[in-house]
Backbone as ProteinMPNN parsed JSONL, in Angstrom:
{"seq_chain_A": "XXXXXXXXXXXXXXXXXXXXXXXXXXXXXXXXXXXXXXXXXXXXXXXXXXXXXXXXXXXXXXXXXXXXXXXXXXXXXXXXXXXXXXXXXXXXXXXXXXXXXXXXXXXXXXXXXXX", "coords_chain_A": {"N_chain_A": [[1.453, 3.592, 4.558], [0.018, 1.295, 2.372], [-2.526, -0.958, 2.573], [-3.597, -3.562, 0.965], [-6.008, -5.905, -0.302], [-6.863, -8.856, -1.718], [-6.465, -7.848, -4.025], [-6.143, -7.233, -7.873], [-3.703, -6.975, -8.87], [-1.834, -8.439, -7.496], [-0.504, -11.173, -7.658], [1.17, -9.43, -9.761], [3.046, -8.424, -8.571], [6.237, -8.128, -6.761], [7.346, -10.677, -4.669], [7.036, -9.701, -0.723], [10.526, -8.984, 0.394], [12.13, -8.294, 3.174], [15.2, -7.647, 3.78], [16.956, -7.603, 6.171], [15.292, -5.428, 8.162], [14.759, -4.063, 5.887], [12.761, -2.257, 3.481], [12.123, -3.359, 0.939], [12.29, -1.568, -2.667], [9.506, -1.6, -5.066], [10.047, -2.281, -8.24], [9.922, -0.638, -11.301], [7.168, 0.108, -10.704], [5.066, 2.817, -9.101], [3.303, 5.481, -7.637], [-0.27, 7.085, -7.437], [-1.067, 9.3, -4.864], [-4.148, 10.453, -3.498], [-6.379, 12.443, -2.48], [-8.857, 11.742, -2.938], [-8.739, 9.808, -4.478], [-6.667, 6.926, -5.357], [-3.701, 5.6, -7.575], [-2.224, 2.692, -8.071], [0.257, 1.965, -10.071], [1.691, -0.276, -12.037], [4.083, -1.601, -13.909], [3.66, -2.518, -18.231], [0.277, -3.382, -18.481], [-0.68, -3.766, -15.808], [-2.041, -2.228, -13.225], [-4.023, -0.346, -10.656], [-6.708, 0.994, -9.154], [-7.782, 3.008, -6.675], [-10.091, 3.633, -4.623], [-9.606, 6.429, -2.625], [-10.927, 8.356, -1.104], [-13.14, 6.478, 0.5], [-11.318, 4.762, 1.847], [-10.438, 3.205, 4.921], [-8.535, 4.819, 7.696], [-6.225, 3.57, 9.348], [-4.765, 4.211, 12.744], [-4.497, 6.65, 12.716], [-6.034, 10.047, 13.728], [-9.063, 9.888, 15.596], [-10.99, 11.875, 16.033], [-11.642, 13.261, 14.024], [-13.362, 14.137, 10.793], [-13.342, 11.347, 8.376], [-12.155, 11.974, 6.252], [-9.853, 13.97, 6.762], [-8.341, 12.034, 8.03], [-7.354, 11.094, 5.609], [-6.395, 12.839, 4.366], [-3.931, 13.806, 5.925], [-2.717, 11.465, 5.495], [-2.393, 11.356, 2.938], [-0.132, 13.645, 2.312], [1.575, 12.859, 4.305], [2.861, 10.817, 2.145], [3.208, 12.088, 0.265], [5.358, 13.685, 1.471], [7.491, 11.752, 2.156], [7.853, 10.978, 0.068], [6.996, 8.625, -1.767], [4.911, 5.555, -1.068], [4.674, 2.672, 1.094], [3.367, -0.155, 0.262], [1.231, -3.279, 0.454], [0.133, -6.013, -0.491], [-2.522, -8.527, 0.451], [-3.635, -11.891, 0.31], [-5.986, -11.578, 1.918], [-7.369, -9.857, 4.071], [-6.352, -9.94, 7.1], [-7.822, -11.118, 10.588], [-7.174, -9.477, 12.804], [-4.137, -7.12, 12.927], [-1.278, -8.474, 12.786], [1.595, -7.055, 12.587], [4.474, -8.827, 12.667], [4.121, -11.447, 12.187], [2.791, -11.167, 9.711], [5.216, -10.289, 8.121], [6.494, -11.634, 7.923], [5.326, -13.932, 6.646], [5.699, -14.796, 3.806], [4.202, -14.888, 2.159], [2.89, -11.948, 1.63], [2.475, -9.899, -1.043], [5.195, -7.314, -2.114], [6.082, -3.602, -1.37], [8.328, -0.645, -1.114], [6.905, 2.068, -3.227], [7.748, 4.565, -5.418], [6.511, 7.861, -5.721], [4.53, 9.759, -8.03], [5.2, 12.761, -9.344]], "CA_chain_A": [[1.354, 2.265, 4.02], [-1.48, 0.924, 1.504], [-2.53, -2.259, 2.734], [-4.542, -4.326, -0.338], [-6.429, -7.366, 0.023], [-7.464, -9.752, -3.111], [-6.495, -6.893, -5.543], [-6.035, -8.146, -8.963], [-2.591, -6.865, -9.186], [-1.355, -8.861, -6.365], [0.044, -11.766, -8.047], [2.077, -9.227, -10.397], [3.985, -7.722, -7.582], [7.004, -8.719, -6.264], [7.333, -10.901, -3.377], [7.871, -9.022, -0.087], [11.955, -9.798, 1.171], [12.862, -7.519, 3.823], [16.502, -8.047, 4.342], [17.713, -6.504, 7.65], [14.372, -4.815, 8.35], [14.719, -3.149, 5.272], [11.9, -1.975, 2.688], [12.509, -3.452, -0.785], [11.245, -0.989, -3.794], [8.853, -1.956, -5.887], [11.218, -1.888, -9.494], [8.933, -0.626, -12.52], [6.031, 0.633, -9.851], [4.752, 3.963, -8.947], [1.817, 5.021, -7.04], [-0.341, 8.582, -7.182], [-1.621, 9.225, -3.642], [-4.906, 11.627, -3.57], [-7.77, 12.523, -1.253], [-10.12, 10.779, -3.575], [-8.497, 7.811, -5.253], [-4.958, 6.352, -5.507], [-3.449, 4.963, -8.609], [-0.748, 2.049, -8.774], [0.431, 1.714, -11.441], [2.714, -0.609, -12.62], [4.586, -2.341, -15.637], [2.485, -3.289, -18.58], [-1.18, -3.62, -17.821], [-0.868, -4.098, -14.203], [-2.445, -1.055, -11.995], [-5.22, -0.364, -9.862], [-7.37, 2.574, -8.39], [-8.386, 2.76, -4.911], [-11.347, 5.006, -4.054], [-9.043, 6.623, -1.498], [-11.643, 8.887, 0.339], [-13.637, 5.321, 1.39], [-10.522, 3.804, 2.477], [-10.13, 3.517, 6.328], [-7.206, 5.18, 7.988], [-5.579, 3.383, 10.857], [-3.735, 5.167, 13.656], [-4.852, 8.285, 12.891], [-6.912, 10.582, 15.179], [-10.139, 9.546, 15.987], [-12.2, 12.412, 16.402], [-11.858, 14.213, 13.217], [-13.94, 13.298, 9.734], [-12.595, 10.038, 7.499], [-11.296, 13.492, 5.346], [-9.162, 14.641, 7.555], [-6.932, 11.341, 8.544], [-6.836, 10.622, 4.476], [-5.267, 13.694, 3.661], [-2.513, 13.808, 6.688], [-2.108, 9.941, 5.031], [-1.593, 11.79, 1.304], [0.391, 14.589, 3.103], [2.784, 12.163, 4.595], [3.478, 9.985, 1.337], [4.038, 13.112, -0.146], [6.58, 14.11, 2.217], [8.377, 10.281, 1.75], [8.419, 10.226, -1.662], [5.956, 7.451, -2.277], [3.874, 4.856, -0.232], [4.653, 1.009, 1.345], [2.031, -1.259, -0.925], [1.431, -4.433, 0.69], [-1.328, -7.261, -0.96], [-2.108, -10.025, 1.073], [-4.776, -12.606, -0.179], [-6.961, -11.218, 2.633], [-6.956, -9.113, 5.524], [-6.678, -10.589, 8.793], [-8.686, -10.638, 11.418], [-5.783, -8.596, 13.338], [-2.987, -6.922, 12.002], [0.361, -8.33, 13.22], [2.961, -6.987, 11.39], [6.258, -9.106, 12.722], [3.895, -12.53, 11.65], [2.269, -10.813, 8.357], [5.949, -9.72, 7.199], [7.425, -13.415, 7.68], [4.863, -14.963, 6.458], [6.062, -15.328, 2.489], [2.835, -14.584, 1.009], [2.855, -10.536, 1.076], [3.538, -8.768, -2.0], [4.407, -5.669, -2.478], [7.143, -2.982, -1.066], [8.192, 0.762, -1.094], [6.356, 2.793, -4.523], [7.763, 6.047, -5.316], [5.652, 8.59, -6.074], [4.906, 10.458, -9.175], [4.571, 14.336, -9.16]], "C_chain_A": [[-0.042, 2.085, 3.446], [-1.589, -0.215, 1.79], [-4.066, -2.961, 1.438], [-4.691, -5.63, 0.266], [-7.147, -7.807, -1.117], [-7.452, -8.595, -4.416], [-5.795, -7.688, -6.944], [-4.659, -7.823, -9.27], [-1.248, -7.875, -7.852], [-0.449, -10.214, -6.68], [1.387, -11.011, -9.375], [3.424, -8.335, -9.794], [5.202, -8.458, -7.176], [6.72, -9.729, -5.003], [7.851, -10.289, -2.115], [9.666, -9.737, 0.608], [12.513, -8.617, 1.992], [13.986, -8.388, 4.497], [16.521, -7.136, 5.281], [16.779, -5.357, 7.894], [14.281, -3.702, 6.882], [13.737, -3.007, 4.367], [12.356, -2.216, 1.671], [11.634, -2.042, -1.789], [10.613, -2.001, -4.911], [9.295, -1.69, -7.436], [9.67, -1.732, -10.288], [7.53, -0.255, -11.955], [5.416, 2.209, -8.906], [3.154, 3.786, -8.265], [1.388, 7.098, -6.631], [-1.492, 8.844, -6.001], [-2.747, 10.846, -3.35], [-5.701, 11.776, -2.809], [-8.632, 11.399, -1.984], [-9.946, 9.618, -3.882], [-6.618, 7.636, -5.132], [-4.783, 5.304, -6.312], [-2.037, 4.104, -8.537], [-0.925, 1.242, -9.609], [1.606, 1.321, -11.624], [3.237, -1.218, -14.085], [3.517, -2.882, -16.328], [1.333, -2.757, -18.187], [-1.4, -3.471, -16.489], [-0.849, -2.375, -13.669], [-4.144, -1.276, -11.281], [-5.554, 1.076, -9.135], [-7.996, 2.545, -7.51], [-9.274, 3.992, -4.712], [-10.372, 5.249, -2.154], [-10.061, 7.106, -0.142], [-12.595, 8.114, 1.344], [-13.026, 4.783, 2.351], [-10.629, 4.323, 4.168], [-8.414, 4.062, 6.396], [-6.895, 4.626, 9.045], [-4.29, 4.308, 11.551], [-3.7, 6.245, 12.96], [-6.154, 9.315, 13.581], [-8.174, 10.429, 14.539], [-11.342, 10.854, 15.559], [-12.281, 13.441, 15.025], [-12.98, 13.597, 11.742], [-12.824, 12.769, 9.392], [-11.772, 11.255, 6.889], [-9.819, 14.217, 5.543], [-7.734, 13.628, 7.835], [-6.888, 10.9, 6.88], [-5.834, 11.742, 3.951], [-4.179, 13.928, 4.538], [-1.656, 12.398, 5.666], [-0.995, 10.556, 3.499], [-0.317, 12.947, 1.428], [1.57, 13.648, 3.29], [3.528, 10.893, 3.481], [3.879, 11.373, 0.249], [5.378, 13.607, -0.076], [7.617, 13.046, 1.964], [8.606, 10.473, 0.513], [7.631, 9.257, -1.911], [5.12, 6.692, -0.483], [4.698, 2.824, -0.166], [3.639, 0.103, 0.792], [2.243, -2.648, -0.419], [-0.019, -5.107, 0.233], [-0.848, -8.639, -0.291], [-3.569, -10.724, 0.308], [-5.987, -12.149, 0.394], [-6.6, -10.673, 3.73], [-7.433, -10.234, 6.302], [-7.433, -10.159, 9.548], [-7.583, -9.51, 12.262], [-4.554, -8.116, 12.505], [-1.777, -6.913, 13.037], [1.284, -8.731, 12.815], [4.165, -7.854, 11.726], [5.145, -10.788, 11.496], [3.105, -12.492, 10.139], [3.316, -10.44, 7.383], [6.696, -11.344, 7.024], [6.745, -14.31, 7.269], [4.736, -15.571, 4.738], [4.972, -15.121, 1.39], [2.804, -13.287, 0.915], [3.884, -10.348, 0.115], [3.868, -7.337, -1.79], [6.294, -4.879, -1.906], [7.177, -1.358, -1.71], [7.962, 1.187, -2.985], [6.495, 4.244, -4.531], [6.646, 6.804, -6.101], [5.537, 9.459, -7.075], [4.512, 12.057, -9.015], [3.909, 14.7, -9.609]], "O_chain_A": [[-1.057, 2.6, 3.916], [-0.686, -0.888, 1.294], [-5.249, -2.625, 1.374], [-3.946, -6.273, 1.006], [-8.081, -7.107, -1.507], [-8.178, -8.526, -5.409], [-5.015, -8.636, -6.863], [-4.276, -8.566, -10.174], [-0.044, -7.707, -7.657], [0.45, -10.364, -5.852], [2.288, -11.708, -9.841], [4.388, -7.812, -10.352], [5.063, -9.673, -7.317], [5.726, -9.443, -4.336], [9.079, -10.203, -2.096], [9.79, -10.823, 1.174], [13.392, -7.947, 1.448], [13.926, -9.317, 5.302], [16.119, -5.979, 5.163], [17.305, -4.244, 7.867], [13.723, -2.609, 6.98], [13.525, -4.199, 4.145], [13.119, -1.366, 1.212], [10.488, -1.681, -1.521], [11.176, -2.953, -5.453], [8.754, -0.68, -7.886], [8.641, -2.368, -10.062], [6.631, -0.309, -12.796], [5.691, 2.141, -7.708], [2.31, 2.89, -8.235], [2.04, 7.97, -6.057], [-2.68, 8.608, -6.223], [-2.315, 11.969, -3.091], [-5.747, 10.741, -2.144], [-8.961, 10.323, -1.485], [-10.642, 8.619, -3.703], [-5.705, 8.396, -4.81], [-5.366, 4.234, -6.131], [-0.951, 4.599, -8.84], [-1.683, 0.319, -9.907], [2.579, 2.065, -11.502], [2.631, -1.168, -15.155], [2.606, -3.508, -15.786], [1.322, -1.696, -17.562], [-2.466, -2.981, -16.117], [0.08, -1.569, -13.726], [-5.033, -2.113, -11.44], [-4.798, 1.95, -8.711], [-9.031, 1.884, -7.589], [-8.929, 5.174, -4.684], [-10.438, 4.631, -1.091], [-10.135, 6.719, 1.024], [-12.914, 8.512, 2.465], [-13.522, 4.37, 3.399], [-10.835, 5.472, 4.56], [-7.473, 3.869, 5.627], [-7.338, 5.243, 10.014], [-3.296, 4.848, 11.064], [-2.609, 6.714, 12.635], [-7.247, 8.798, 13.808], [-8.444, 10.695, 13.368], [-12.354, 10.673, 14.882], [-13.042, 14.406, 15.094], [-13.327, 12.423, 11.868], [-11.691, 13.148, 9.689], [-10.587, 11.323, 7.216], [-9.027, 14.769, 4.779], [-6.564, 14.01, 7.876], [-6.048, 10.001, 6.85], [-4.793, 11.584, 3.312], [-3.211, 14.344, 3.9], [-0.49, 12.346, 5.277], [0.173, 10.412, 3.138], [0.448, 13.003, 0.464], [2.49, 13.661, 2.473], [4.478, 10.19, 3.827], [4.902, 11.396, -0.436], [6.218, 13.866, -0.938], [8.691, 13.462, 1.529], [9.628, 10.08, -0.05], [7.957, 9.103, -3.088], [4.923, 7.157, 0.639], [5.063, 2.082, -1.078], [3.075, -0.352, 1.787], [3.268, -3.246, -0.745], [-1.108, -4.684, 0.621], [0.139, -9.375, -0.289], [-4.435, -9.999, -0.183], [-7.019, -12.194, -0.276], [-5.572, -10.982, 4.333], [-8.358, -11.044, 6.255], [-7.857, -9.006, 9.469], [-7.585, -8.453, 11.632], [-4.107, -8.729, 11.536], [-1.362, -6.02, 13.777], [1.816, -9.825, 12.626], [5.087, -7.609, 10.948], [5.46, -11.048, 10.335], [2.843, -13.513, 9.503], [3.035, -10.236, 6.202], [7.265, -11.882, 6.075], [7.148, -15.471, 7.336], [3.979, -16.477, 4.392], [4.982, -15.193, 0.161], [2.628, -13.084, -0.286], [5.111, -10.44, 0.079], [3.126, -6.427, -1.42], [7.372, -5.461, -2.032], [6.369, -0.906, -2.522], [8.688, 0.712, -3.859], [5.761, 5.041, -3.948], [6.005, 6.291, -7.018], [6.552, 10.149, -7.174], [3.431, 12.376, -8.519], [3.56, 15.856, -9.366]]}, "name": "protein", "num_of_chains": 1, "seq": "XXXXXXXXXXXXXXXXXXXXXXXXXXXXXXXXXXXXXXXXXXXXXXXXXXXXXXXXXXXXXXXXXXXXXXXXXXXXXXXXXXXXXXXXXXXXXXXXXXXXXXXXXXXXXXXXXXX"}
């Protein structure tokens, strides 16, 4: 999962609607997942580039370099087929997902991946 906060593409995203726990796709959205940066890119004008190797990794092991839990991260959206893309106006002080997925303001949803 890519979690975004105040990215400028965030108003051109869908709204998230998980029916029946399910992951909507992101229609017309793609996303290229790299050690260094990560590109989504969608319809039109609308994309964005994430300096991946800055990004934090949550829940992934501790004791190795930042290097190490970004590329299991690019590794495992590999393996999926794309990446979960969620933009919220701002990160929370906590992240809890049952009251961050019901709460009508995340955009975003599953982005397949381009080869």
């Amino acid at each position: 999962m890519l979690l975004l906060a105040d990215a400028p593409v965030h108003d051109a995203l869908p709204l998230l609607t998980a029916q029946d726990g399910a992951m909507p796709s992101c229609e017309g959205w793609n996303i290229v997942a790299r050690l260094t940066l990560c590109v989504v890119d969608g319809p039109g004008d609308h994309g964005l580039v994430v300096p991946a190797l800055a990004a934090p990794v949550v829940g992934g092991a501790d004791d190795g370099p930042a290097s190490s839990g970004m590329g299991d991260w690019c590794a495992d959206a590999e393996q999926a087929g794309g990446v979960v893309v969620l933009s919220l106006d701002r990160l929370p002080e906590a992240l809890d997902w049952s009251a961050l997925l019901s709460s009508g303001t995340v955009r975003g949803g599953f982005m397949p991946a381009l080869a």
